[in-house]
Coordinates of C-alpha atoms in Angstrom, one line a residue:
M910 CA -13.5 17.4 9.2
D911 CA -10.3 15.9 8.8
D912 CA -7.6 18.0 6.8
Y913 CA -6.4 15.1 4.6
L914 CA -4.9 15.3 1.2
L915 CA -5.2 12.3 -1.0
L916 CA -2.7 12.0 -3.6
L917 CA -2.8 9.7 -6.7
D918 CA -0.2 9.1 -9.8
V919 CA -2.6 9.3 -13.1
C920 CA -1.5 7.8 -15.9
H921 CA -3.7 8.4 -19.0
K922 CA -2.2 7.3 -22.7
D923 CA 0.7 9.3 -22.6
Q924 CA -0.6 12.1 -20.2
R925 CA 0.6 12.2 -16.6
A926 CA -0.7 14.1 -13.7
I927 CA -1.2 14.0 -10.1
G928 CA -4.7 13.5 -8.6
L929 CA -5.3 15.5 -5.6
F930 CA -8.7 15.1 -3.2
D931 CA -8.9 17.4 -0.5
F932 CA -10.9 16.1 2.6
H933 CA -11.4 19.5 3.9
N934 CA -13.4 21.3 1.2
G935 CA -14.3 18.0 -0.9
Q936 CA -12.5 19.2 -4.1
S937 CA -10.7 17.0 -6.6
L938 CA -8.1 18.0 -9.1
R939 CA -6.1 16.4 -11.8
A940 CA -3.1 18.5 -11.4
L941 CA -0.3 19.2 -14.1
S942 CA 3.4 19.1 -12.8
E943 CA 6.2 20.2 -14.8
H944 CA 8.4 17.9 -13.0
G945 CA 6.5 14.7 -13.6
G946 CA 4.7 12.3 -11.3
L947 CA 4.3 12.4 -7.6
Y948 CA 7.8 10.9 -6.9
E949 CA 9.6 13.8 -9.0
T950 CA 7.5 16.4 -7.6
L951 CA 8.2 15.6 -3.8
Q952 CA 12.0 15.3 -4.7
F953 CA 11.9 18.8 -6.1
C954 CA 10.1 20.4 -3.4
A955 CA 12.7 18.2 -0.7
R956 CA 15.4 20.1 -2.7
R957 CA 14.0 23.5 -2.6
H958 CA 12.7 23.2 0.9
L959 CA 9.1 23.6 -0.2
S960 CA 6.1 22.4 1.6
W961 CA 4.9 19.5 0.1
S962 CA 1.1 20.4 0.8
E963 CA 1.3 24.0 -0.2
H964 CA 3.1 23.2 -3.4
L965 CA 0.7 20.4 -4.6
R966 CA -2.5 22.6 -3.5
G967 CA -1.0 25.4 -5.9
L968 CA -0.3 23.1 -8.9
P969 CA -2.6 24.2 -11.9
A970 CA -5.3 21.9 -13.5
H971 CA -4.3 19.5 -16.2
P972 CA -5.3 21.1 -19.3
Q973 CA -6.4 17.7 -21.1
L974 CA -7.7 15.4 -17.9
P975 CA -11.1 15.8 -16.2
A976 CA -10.8 17.1 -12.6
E977 CA -12.8 14.1 -11.4
G978 CA -13.9 10.6 -12.5
L979 CA -12.0 7.1 -12.4
V980 CA -8.8 6.7 -13.4
Q981 CA -8.8 5.3 -17.1
G982 CA -4.9 4.3 -17.4
P983 CA -3.1 1.7 -15.2
L984 CA -2.8 2.2 -11.4
R985 CA 0.8 2.4 -9.7
P986 CA 1.8 2.1 -6.4
P987 CA 2.0 5.7 -4.8
L988 CA 5.4 7.4 -4.9
K989 CA 6.9 4.6 -6.7
P990 CA 10.0 5.5 -8.4
S991 CA 10.8 4.4 -12.2
D992 CA 13.8 2.7 -10.8
S993 CA 12.4 -0.2 -8.8
L994 CA 15.5 -0.9 -6.9
L995 CA 15.1 2.6 -5.0
A996 CA 11.8 1.2 -3.6
Q997 CA 12.5 -0.7 -0.8
V998 CA 9.9 -2.5 1.1
C999 CA 9.8 -4.1 4.9
E1000 CA 7.4 -5.1 7.3
V1001 CA 6.9 -4.6 11.0
T1002 CA 5.0 -7.2 13.1
L1003 CA 3.2 -6.8 16.2
N1004 CA 3.7 -8.4 19.5
T1005 CA 1.7 -11.6 20.3
A1006 CA 1.5 -14.1 23.2
H1007 CA 4.4 -15.9 21.7
T1008 CA 6.3 -13.4 19.4
H1009 CA 7.9 -10.0 19.8
Q1010 CA 7.5 -7.1 17.8
G1011 CA 9.9 -7.7 14.6
W1012 CA 11.2 -6.2 11.5
F1013 CA 11.4 -8.2 8.0
Y1014 CA 12.9 -7.2 5.1
K1015 CA 10.7 -8.1 2.1
G1016 CA 12.4 -7.0 -1.3
N1017 CA 12.5 -4.0 -3.7
G1018 CA 9.6 -2.3 -5.5
N1019 CA 9.4 -5.4 -8.1
L1020 CA 7.2 -7.3 -5.7
L1021 CA 5.0 -4.3 -4.9
K1022 CA 1.2 -4.4 -6.6
T1023 CA -1.8 -2.3 -6.2
D1024 CA -5.4 -2.5 -6.4
G1025 CA -6.7 -5.1 -8.7
E1026 CA -3.5 -6.8 -9.5
A1027 CA -2.9 -10.3 -8.6
L1028 CA -0.5 -11.3 -6.0
T1029 CA 1.7 -14.5 -7.3
I1030 CA 2.8 -17.0 -4.9
P1031 CA 6.2 -19.0 -5.9
Y1032 CA 6.3 -22.8 -6.4
H1033 CA 8.2 -23.3 -3.5
A1034 CA 5.8 -21.7 -0.9
L1035 CA 4.5 -24.0 1.9
S1036 CA 1.4 -22.0 2.7
I1037 CA -0.1 -18.7 2.2
S1038 CA -1.5 -16.1 4.5
S1039 CA -2.0 -12.3 4.5
Q1040 CA -1.7 -9.6 7.1
P1041 CA -3.9 -6.4 6.4
G1042 CA -2.7 -3.0 7.8
V1043 CA -1.5 0.4 7.0
V1044 CA 1.6 1.3 4.9
C1045 CA 3.9 3.9 6.1
V1046 CA 5.7 5.6 3.3
Y1047 CA 9.1 7.5 3.8
L1048 CA 11.4 9.2 1.2
V1049 CA 15.1 9.9 1.4
D1050 CA 15.9 13.3 0.1
H1051 CA 19.4 14.2 -1.4
F1052 CA 20.9 15.3 2.0
K1053 CA 20.4 11.7 2.9
Q1054 CA 17.4 12.8 5.2
L1055 CA 14.6 10.2 5.7
R1056 CA 11.2 12.0 5.6
F1057 CA 7.8 10.8 6.6
V1058 CA 5.4 11.3 3.3
G1059 CA 2.3 9.8 4.5
F1060 CA 0.5 6.4 4.6
S1061 CA -1.9 3.9 2.9
L1062 CA -3.6 0.6 3.1
G1063 CA -1.8 -2.6 2.3
Q1064 CA -2.2 -6.5 2.0
D1065 CA 1.1 -8.4 3.2
I1066 CA 1.5 -11.8 1.9
H1067 CA 3.7 -14.5 3.9
D1068 CA 4.3 -18.0 4.6
P1069 CA 3.4 -19.1 8.1
L1070 CA 4.5 -22.7 7.8
L1071 CA 8.1 -21.8 6.5
S1072 CA 8.3 -19.0 9.3
R1073 CA 8.2 -21.7 12.0
Q1074 CA 11.0 -23.9 10.8
D1075 CA 14.0 -21.7 11.8
A1076 CA 15.2 -18.2 12.0
S1077 CA 16.6 -18.1 8.2
A1078 CA 13.3 -19.7 6.9
C1079 CA 11.5 -17.1 9.1
A1080 CA 13.3 -14.4 7.1
Q1081 CA 12.7 -16.3 3.6
S1082 CA 8.8 -16.5 4.5
R1083 CA 8.3 -12.7 4.4
L1084 CA 9.8 -12.4 0.6
R1085 CA 6.5 -12.3 -0.9
Q1086 CA 4.7 -10.0 -2.9
C1087 CA 2.2 -7.4 -1.3
A1088 CA -0.1 -4.8 -2.1
I1089 CA -0.5 -1.2 -1.3
A1090 CA -3.7 1.1 -2.2
P1091 CA -2.7 3.4 -5.1
A1092 CA -3.8 6.6 -3.2
L1093 CA -1.6 8.0 -0.6
I1094 CA -2.7 10.1 2.5
L1095 CA -0.4 12.9 3.0
G1096 CA 0.9 13.7 6.5
E1097 CA 0.2 12.0 9.7
L1098 CA -2.7 10.1 11.1
Q1099 CA -5.1 12.5 12.6
H1100 CA -8.0 10.2 14.1
S1101 CA -8.4 6.6 14.7
L1102 CA -9.3 4.3 11.7
S1103 CA -11.1 1.2 11.2
L1104 CA -10.0 -1.5 8.7
N1105 CA -12.4 -4.1 7.5
V1106 CA -11.1 -7.1 6.0
R1107 CA -12.9 -9.5 3.7
V1108 CA -11.7 -12.9 2.0
E1109 CA -13.8 -14.5 -0.8
R1110 CA -13.5 -17.8 -2.1
Q1111 CA -15.5 -19.1 -5.1
G1112 CA -17.9 -16.3 -4.8
A1113 CA -18.7 -16.9 -1.1
Q1114 CA -17.6 -15.0 1.9
L1115 CA -15.0 -16.9 3.9
S1116 CA -13.9 -14.5 6.6
Y1117 CA -14.7 -10.8 7.8
L1118 CA -12.9 -9.2 10.4
S1119 CA -12.4 -5.5 11.6
Y1120 CA -9.5 -3.9 13.1
H1121 CA -8.9 -0.6 14.9
L1122 CA -5.9 1.6 14.8
D1123 CA -5.7 4.2 17.5
L1124 CA -3.4 7.3 17.6
Q1125 CA -1.4 5.7 20.6
S1126 CA -0.7 2.8 18.2
W1127 CA 0.0 4.9 15.4
W1128 CA 2.7 6.7 16.9
A1129 CA 4.0 3.7 18.5
L1130 CA 4.5 2.1 15.0
R1131 CA 5.7 5.2 13.5
K1132 CA 8.5 5.8 15.9
Y1133 CA 9.7 2.1 15.7
S1134 CA 9.9 2.1 11.9
Q1135 CA 11.6 5.6 11.6
T1136 CA 14.1 4.9 14.0
F1137 CA 15.1 1.7 12.7
L1138 CA 15.7 2.9 9.3
E1139 CA 17.5 6.0 10.4
Q1140 CA 19.8 3.8 12.3
N1141 CA 20.9 1.8 9.2
E1142 CA 22.9 3.9 6.7
Q1143 CA 22.2 1.9 3.8
F1144 CA 18.5 2.6 4.2
L1145 CA 19.5 6.3 3.7
Q1146 CA 20.6 6.6 0.0
P1147 CA 19.3 9.6 -2.0
G1148 CA 16.2 8.7 -3.8
M1149 CA 15.1 5.7 -1.9
V1150 CA 11.3 5.2 -1.1
H1151 CA 10.6 2.9 2.0
Y1152 CA 7.4 1.1 2.2
V1153 CA 6.9 0.0 5.7
F1154 CA 4.0 -2.6 6.3
H1155 CA 2.5 -2.4 9.7
S1156 CA 0.1 -5.5 10.4
A1157 CA -3.1 -4.8 12.1
S1158 CA -3.4 -8.4 12.9
R1159 CA -2.2 -10.2 16.1
R1160 CA -3.8 -13.5 15.2
E1161 CA -1.2 -16.5 15.6
N1162 CA -3.7 -18.9 13.9
E1163 CA -4.4 -17.4 10.6
L1164 CA -6.7 -18.1 7.8
Q1165 CA -4.8 -20.2 5.1
L1166 CA -5.4 -18.7 1.7
Q1167 CA -5.5 -20.6 -1.5
H1168 CA -5.6 -19.9 -5.3
G1169 CA -8.1 -17.7 -6.7
D1170 CA -9.2 -16.3 -3.0
W1171 CA -10.0 -12.6 -3.3
L1172 CA -8.8 -10.3 -0.4
D1173 CA -10.6 -7.0 0.2
L1174 CA -9.6 -4.3 2.6
D1175 CA -11.9 -1.5 3.3
C1176 CA -11.1 1.9 5.3
P1177 CA -14.3 3.9 5.5
E1178 CA -12.8 7.3 7.3
L1179 CA -10.3 7.5 4.3
E1180 CA -12.8 6.3 1.8
L1181 CA -10.2 3.7 0.4
G1182 CA -10.3 0.3 -0.4
L1183 CA -7.9 -2.6 -1.8
S1184 CA -8.7 -5.7 -3.5
N1185 CA -6.3 -8.3 -4.9
Q1186 CA -6.6 -11.9 -6.0
V1187 CA -4.4 -15.0 -4.8
S1188 CA -2.5 -16.5 -7.8
E1189 CA -0.3 -19.5 -7.3
E1190 CA 2.3 -20.3 -9.7
E1191 CA 1.9 -24.1 -9.4
L1192 CA -2.0 -24.1 -10.2
L1193 CA -2.2 -20.8 -12.4
H1194 CA -1.7 -23.0 -15.8
L1195 CA -4.2 -25.5 -14.8
Y1196 CA -6.7 -22.9 -13.2
P1197 CA -6.2 -19.6 -14.8
L1198 CA -7.6 -16.7 -12.7
E1199 CA -9.9 -15.8 -16.0
S1200 CA -11.7 -19.1 -15.0
Q1201 CA -12.5 -18.0 -11.5
P1202 CA -15.6 -16.0 -10.8
H1203 CA -15.4 -12.5 -12.2
R1204 CA -15.6 -9.3 -10.0
G1205 CA -15.6 -6.2 -11.9
R1206 CA -15.8 -2.9 -10.8
A1207 CA -19.7 -2.7 -12.1
Q1208 CA -20.5 -5.6 -9.8
G1209 CA -20.4 -3.7 -6.8
T1210 CA -18.3 -6.5 -5.1
R1211 CA -15.2 -4.3 -4.4
P1212 CA -14.8 -2.6 -1.0
T1213 CA -17.5 -0.1 -0.4
R1214 CA -16.2 3.8 -0.8
L1215 CA -17.8 6.8 -0.4
R1216 CA -16.0 8.1 -3.3
Q1217 CA -14.4 6.4 -6.2
H1218 CA -10.9 7.8 -6.2
Y1219 CA -9.7 5.2 -8.5

């Protein structure tokens, strides 16, 4: 059995806690940390040279929150600081027949969304496409050392038509909102993963694809992203959190998305899922998302999960 530890920032009314799920023994816990949420707690551990895993597993249960059950408060991107400028988001693309592996800056934490939130497309966009994959999360400690924390699932939005114009337009095409699952897997990938990607339009399935991430590919992308960040001092400011989106897709003829489409991403090995709806600013006042076919948690239309962590 995988020895993963799943982490979740829990916000319930005025209560804050850290949700933990231990894949090894199947136990769940809503833990109380005197330092605040997950970001503050891991920063404390880094300053004291404490093991993240050992410290988190040793936290006491929150006296006012149940150990299990769905999170009632708002979901948050994992490890996101209260200052969105400390959260930096970038993307690493895969090689294709016509392109090389590339690194693209996407923006700060203001564009980072999570499960259930709409992905807003600006007026000036020429096209809409998504790239599912994994997100590597790094924390910069007070010694300016880049430390790998863990990984999660992600949906990255970009503009393929704009990217084909020139180098400047290609960089601009990546400045779009993206989504990460609210749960973070602490540590490295231990076994291969399968990613199932579904696109739904007007209540009907438009596309269904599956991708595979093996350990060799994992270590290649980890080495690439960590080396790139460590070579550039501007990315090593204490307190920064880096979200590096790694695409699982090598497709060059990508599916064109439109207002109201649902993007579902599911990983059965991690029991995680991510659902987001595309929202075009240009059409939102004419066709509000509330007028689109409703998909609630009770309908069972969200990605299948063996356990509902959130």
